N, CA, C and O atoms as a GROMACS GRO file, in nm:
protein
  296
    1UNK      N    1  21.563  11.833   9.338
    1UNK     CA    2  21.635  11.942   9.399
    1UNK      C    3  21.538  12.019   9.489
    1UNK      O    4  21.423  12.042   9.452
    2UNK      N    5  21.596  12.068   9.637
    2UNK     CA    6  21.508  12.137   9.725
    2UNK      C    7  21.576  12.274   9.725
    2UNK      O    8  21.695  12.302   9.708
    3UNK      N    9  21.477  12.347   9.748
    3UNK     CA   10  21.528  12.509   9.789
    3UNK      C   11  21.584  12.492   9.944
    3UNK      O   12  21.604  12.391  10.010
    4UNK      N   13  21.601  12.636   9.976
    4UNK     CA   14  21.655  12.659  10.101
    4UNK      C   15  21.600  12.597  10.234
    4UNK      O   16  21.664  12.556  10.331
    5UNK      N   17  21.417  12.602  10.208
    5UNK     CA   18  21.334  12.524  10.325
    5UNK      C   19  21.316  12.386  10.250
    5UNK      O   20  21.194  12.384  10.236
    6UNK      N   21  21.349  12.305  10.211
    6UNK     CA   22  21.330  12.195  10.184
    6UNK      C   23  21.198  12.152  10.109
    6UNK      O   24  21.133  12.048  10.101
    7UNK      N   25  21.190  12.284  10.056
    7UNK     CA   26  21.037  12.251   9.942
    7UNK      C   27  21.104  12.196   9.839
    7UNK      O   28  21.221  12.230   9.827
    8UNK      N   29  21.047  12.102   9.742
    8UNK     CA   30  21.116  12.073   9.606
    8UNK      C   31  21.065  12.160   9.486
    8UNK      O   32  20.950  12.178   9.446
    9UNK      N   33  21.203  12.216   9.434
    9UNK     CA   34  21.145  12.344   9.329
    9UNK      C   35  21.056  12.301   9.195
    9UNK      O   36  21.001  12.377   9.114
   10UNK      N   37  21.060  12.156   9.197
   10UNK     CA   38  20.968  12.114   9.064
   10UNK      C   39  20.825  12.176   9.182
   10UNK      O   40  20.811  12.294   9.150
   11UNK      N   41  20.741  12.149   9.274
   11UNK     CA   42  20.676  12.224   9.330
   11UNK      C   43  20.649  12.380   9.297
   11UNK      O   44  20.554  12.436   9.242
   12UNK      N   45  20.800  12.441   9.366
   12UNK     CA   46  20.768  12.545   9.336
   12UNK      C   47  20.740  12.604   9.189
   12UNK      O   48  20.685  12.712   9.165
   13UNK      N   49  20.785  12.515   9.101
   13UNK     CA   50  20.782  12.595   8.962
   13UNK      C   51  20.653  12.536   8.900
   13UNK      O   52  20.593  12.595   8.811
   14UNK      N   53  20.616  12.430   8.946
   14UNK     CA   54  20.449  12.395   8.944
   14UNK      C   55  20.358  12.514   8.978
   14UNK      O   56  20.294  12.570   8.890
   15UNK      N   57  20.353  12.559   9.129
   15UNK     CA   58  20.304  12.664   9.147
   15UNK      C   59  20.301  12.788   9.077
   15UNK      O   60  20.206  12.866   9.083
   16UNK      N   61  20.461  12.815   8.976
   16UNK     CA   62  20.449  12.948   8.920
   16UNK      C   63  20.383  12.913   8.807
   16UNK      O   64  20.304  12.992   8.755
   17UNK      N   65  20.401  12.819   8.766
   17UNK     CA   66  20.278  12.795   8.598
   17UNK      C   67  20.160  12.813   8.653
   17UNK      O   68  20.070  12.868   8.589
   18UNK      N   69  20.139  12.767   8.786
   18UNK     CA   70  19.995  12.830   8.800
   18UNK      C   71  19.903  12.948   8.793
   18UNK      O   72  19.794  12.984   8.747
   19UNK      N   73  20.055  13.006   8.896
   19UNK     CA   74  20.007  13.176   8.895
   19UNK      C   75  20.004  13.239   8.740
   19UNK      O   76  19.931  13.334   8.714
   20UNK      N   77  20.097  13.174   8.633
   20UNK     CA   78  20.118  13.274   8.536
   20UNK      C   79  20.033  13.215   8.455
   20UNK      O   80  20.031  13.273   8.347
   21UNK      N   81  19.921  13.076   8.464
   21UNK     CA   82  19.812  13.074   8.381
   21UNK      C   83  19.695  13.156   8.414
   21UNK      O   84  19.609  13.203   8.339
   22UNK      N   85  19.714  13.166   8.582
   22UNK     CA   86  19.580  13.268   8.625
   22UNK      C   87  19.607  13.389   8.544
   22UNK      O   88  19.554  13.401   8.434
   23UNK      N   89  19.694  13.487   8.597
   23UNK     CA   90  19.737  13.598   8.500
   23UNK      C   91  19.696  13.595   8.380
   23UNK      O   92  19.619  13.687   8.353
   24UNK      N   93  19.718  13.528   8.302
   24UNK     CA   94  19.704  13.532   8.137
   24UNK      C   95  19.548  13.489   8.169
   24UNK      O   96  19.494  13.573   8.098
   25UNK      N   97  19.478  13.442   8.207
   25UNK     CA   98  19.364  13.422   8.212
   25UNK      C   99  19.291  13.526   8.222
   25UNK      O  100  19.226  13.564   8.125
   26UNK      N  101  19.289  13.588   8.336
   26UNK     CA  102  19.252  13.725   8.371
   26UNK      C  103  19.258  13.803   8.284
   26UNK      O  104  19.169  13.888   8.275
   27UNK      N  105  19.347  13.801   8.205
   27UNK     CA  106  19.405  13.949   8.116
   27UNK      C  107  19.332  13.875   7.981
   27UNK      O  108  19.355  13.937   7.877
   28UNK      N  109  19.284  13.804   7.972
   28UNK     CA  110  19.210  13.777   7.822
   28UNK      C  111  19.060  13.780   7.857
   28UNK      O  112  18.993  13.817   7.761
   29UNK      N  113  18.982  13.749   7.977
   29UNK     CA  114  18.854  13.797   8.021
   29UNK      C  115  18.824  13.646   8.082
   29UNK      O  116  18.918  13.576   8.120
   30UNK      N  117  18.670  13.595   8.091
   30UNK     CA  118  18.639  13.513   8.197
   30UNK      C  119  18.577  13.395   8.148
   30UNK      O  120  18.534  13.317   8.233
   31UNK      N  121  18.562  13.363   8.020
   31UNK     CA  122  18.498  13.225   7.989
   31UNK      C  123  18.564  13.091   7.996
   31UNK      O  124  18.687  13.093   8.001
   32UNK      N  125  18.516  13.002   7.996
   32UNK     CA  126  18.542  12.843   8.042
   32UNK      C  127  18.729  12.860   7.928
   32UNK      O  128  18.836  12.875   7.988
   33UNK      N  129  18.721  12.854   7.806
   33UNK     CA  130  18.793  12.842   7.763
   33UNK      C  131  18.945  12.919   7.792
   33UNK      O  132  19.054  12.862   7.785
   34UNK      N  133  18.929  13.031   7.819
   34UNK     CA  134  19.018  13.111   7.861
   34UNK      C  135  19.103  13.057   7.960
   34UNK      O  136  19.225  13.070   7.970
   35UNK      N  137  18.998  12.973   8.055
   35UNK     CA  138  19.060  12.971   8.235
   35UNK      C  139  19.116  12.806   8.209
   35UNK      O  140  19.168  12.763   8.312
   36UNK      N  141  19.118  12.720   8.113
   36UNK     CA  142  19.132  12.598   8.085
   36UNK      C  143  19.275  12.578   8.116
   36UNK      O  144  19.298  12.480   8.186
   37UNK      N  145  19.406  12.669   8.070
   37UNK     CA  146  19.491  12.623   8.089
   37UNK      C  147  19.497  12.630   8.295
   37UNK      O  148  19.520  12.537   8.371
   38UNK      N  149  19.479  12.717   8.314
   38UNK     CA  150  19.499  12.736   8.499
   38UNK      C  151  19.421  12.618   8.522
   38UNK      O  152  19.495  12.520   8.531
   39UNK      N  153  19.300  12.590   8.534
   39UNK     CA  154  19.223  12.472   8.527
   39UNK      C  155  19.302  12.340   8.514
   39UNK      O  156  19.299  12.249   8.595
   40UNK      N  157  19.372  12.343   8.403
   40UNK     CA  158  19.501  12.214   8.417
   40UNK      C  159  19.620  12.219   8.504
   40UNK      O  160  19.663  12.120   8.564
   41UNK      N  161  19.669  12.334   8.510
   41UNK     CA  162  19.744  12.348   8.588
   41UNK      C  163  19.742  12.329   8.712
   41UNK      O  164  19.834  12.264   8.760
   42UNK      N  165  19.631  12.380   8.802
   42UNK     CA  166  19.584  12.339   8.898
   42UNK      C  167  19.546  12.189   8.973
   42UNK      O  168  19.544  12.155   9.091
   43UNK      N  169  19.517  12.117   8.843
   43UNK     CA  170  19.474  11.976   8.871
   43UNK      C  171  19.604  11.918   8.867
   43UNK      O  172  19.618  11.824   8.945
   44UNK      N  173  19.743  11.961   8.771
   44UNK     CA  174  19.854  11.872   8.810
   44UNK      C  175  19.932  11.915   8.952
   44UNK      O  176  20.001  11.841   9.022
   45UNK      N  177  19.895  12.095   8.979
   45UNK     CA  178  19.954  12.125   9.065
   45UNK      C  179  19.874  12.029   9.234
   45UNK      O  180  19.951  12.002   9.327
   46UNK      N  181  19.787  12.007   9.239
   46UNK     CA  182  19.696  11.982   9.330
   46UNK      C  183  19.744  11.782   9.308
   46UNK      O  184  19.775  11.724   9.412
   47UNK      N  185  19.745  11.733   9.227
   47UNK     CA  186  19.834  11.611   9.226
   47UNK      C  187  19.911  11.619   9.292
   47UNK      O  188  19.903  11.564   9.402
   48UNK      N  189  20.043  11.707   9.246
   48UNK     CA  190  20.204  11.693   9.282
   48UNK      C  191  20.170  11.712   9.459
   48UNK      O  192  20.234  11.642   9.536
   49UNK      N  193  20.093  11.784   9.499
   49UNK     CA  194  20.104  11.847   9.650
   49UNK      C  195  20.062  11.706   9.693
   49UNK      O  196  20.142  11.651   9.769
   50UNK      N  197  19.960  11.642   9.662
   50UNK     CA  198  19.887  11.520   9.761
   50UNK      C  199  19.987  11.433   9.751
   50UNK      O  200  20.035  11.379   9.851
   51UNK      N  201  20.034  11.406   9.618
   51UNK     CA  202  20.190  11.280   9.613
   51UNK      C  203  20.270  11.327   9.707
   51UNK      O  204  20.313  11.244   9.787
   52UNK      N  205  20.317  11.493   9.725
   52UNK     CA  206  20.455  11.492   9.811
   52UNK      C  207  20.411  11.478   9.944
   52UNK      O  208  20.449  11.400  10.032
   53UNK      N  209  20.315  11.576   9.942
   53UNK     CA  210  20.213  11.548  10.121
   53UNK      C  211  20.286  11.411  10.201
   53UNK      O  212  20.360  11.386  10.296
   54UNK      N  213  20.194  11.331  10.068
   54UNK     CA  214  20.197  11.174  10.156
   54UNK      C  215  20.288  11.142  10.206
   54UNK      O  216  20.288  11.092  10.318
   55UNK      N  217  20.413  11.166  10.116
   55UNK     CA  218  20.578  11.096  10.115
   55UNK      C  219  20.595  11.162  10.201
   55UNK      O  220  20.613  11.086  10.296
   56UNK      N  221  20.602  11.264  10.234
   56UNK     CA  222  20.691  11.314  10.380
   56UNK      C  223  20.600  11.342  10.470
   56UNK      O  224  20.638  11.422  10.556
   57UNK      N  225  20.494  11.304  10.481
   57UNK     CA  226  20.431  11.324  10.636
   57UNK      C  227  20.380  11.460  10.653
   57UNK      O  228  20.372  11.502  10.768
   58UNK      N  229  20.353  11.515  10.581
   58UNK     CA  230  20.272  11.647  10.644
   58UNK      C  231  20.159  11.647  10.548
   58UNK      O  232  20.144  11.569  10.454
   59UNK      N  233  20.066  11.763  10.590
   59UNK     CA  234  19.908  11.778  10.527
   59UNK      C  235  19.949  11.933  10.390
   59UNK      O  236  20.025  12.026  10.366
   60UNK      N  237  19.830  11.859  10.343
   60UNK     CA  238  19.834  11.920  10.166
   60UNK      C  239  19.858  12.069  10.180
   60UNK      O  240  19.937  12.142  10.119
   61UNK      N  241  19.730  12.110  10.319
   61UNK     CA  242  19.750  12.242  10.344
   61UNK      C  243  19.803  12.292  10.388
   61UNK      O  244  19.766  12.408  10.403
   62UNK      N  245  19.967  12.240  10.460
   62UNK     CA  246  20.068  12.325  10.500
   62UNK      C  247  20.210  12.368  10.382
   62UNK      O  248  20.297  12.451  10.358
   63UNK      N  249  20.144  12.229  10.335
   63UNK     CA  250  20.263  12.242  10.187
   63UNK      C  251  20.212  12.354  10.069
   63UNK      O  252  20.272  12.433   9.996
   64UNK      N  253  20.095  12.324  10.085
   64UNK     CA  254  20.048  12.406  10.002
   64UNK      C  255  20.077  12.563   9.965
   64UNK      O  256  20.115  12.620   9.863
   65UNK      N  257  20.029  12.616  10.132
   65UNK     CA  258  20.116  12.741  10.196
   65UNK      C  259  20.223  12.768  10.193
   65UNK      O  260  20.264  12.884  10.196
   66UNK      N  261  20.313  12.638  10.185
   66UNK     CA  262  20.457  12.716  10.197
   66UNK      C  263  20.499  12.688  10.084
   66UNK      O  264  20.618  12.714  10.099
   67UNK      N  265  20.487  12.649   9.964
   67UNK     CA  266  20.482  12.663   9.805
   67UNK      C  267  20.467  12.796   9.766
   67UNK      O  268  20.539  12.887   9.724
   68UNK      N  269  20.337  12.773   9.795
   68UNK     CA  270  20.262  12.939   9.754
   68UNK      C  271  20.338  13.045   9.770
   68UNK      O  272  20.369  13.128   9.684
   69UNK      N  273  20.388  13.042   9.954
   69UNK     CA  274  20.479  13.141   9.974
   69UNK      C  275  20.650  13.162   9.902
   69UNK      O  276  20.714  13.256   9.855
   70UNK      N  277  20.672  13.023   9.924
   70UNK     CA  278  20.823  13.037   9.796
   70UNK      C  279  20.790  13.093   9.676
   70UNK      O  280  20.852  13.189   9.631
   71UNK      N  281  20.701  13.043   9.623
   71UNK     CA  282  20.676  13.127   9.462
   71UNK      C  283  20.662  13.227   9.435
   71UNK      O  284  20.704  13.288   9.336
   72UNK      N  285  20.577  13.274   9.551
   72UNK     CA  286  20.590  13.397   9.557
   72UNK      C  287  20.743  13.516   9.581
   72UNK      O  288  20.762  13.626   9.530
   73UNK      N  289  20.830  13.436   9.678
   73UNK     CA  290  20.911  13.512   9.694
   73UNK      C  291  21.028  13.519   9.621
   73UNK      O  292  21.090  13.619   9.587
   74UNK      N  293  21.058  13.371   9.596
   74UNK     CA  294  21.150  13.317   9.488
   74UNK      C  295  21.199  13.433   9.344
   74UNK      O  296  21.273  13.392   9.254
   0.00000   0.00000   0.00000
């Protein structure tokens, strides 16, 4: 399923587990263990972008941006 710009919301909701592991990260303080879940998150989120990248023809870092920005606004 795509949102309104044709991002796919498994994306976007990739991205919000991201933001909401940073958060909880932050708010418990700064050692390796703490930041582990964002740390995973990041590595599947940073997967999903290079798989969709490829399939439709554009670069990691424009998708990336406009993820970021849906999640945010979403």
């Amino acid at each position: 399923m795509t949102n309104e710009r044709g991002l796919p919301e498994s994306l976007i909701d990739l991205q919000r587990t991201l933001n909401a592991a940073a958060e909880e990260a932050r708010s418990r303080g700064s050692s390796r263990e703490e930041w582990r879940p964002w740390v995973e998150a990041a590595a599947a989120v940073e997967n999903a972008f290079a798989e969709h990248a490829a399939a439709v023809g554009i670069s990691v870092d424009e998708l990336r941006s406009a993820v970021e920005k849906a999640a945010r606004t979403a």
